[in-house]
XYZ file of C-alpha atoms in Angstrom:
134
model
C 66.092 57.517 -62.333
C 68.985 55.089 -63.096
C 67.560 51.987 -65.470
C 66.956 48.784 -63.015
C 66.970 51.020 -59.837
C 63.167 50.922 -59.425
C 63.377 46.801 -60.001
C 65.608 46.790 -57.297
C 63.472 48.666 -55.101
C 60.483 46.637 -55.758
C 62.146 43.732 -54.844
C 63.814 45.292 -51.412
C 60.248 46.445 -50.524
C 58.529 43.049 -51.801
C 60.939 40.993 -49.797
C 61.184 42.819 -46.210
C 57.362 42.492 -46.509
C 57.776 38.697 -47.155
C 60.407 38.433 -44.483
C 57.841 40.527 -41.884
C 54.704 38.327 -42.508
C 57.059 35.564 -42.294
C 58.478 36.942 -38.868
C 54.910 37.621 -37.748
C 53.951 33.860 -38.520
C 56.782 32.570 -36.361
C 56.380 35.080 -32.986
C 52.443 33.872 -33.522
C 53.473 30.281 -33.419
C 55.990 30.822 -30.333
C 52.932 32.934 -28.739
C 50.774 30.026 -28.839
C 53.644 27.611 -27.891
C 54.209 29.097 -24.608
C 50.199 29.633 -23.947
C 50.133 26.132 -24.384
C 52.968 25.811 -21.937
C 51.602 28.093 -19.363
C 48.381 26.639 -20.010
C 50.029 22.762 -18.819
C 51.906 24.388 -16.375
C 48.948 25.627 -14.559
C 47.328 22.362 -14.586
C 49.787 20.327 -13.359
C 50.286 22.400 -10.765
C 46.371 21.723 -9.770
C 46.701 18.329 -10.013
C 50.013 18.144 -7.531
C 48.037 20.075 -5.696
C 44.875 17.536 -4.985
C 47.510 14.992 -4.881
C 48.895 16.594 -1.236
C 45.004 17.266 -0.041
C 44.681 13.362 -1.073
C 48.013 12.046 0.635
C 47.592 14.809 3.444
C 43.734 13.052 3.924
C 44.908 9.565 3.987
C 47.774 10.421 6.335
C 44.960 12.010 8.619
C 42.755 8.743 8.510
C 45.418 6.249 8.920
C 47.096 7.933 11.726
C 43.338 8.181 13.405
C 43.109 4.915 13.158
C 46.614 4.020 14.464
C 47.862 2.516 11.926
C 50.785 4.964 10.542
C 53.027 6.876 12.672
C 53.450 10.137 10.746
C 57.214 10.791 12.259
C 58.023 7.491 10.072
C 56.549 8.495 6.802
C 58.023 11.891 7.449
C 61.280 10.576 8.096
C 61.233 8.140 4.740
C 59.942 10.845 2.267
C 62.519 13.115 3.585
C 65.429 10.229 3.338
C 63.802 9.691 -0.411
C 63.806 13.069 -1.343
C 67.393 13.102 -0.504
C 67.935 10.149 -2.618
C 66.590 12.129 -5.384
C 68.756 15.439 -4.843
C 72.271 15.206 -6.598
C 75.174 15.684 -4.243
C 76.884 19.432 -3.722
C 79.956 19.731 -6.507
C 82.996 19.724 -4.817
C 84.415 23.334 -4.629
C 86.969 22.169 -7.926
C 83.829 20.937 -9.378
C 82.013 24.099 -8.759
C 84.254 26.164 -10.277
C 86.730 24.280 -12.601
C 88.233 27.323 -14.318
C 88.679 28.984 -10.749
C 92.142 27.966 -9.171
C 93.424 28.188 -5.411
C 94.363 31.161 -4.427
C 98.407 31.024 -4.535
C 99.642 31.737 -1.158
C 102.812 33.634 -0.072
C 104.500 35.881 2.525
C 103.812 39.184 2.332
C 105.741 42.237 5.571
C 102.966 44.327 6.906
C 103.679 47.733 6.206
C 102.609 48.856 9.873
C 104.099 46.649 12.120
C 106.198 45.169 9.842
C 104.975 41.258 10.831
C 105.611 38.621 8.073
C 101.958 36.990 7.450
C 100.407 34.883 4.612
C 98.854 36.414 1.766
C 95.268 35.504 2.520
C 95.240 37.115 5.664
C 96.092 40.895 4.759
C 94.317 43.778 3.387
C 95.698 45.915 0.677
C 94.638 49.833 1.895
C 95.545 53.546 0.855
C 98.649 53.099 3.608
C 99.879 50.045 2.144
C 99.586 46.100 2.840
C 98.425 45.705 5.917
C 97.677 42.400 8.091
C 94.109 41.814 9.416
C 95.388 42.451 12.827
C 96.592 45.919 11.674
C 93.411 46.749 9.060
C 90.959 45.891 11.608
């Protein structure tokens, strides 16, 4: 063997072993981190949940005794909820890299009609119009 090869050896071997229990260390860390997670997750979802049965109850009560109109209070949370909701993008907004769709005149190569771009079909026979691809 060559002089220094087996020092370098020892040291590839010593390291990936450092680097694995170091890997090892993290992914156990992240495992917890998202137990913990899933863990919250779950009980927030329980708690939302005896919040409805609570709102749901009172709802019930009130309405027996005539004091809330249920169409109202559906109405508001619904107007509030769509408070909440951003608006839709526009469709430039949506897609900003996306432009329109140049338009031009383009024969039919059936009947030979002279028709905008958007409303052909290109087929095996050709460029056709919708009229003619249909």
């Amino acid at each position: 063997m060559m002089p220094g090869m087996s020092t370098f050896w020892e040291g590839f071997w010593t390291n990936t072993v450092v680097y694995r229990d170091e890997l090892n260390r993290a992914l156990a860390i992240e495992a917890n981190d998202v137990s913990a997670l899933s863990s919250r997750a779950h009980d927030q979802a329980h708690a939302i949940h005896e919040l409805q049965l609570t709102v749901a109850a009172l709802m019930q009560v009130l309405a027996e005794l005539g004091r809330l109109d249920p169409h109202a209070v559906q109405s508001k949370v619904e107007a509030a909820v769509a408070e909440l909701r951003p608006p839709p993008p526009k469709p430039n907004e949506a897609h900003p890299h996306k432009t329109a769709t140049p338009v031009f005149e383009v024969r039919c190569d059936k009947c030979g009609e002279v028709v905008p771009s958007t409303r052909t079909t290109i087929t095996a026979r050709g460029t056709l119009c919708d009229r003619c691809a249909a």
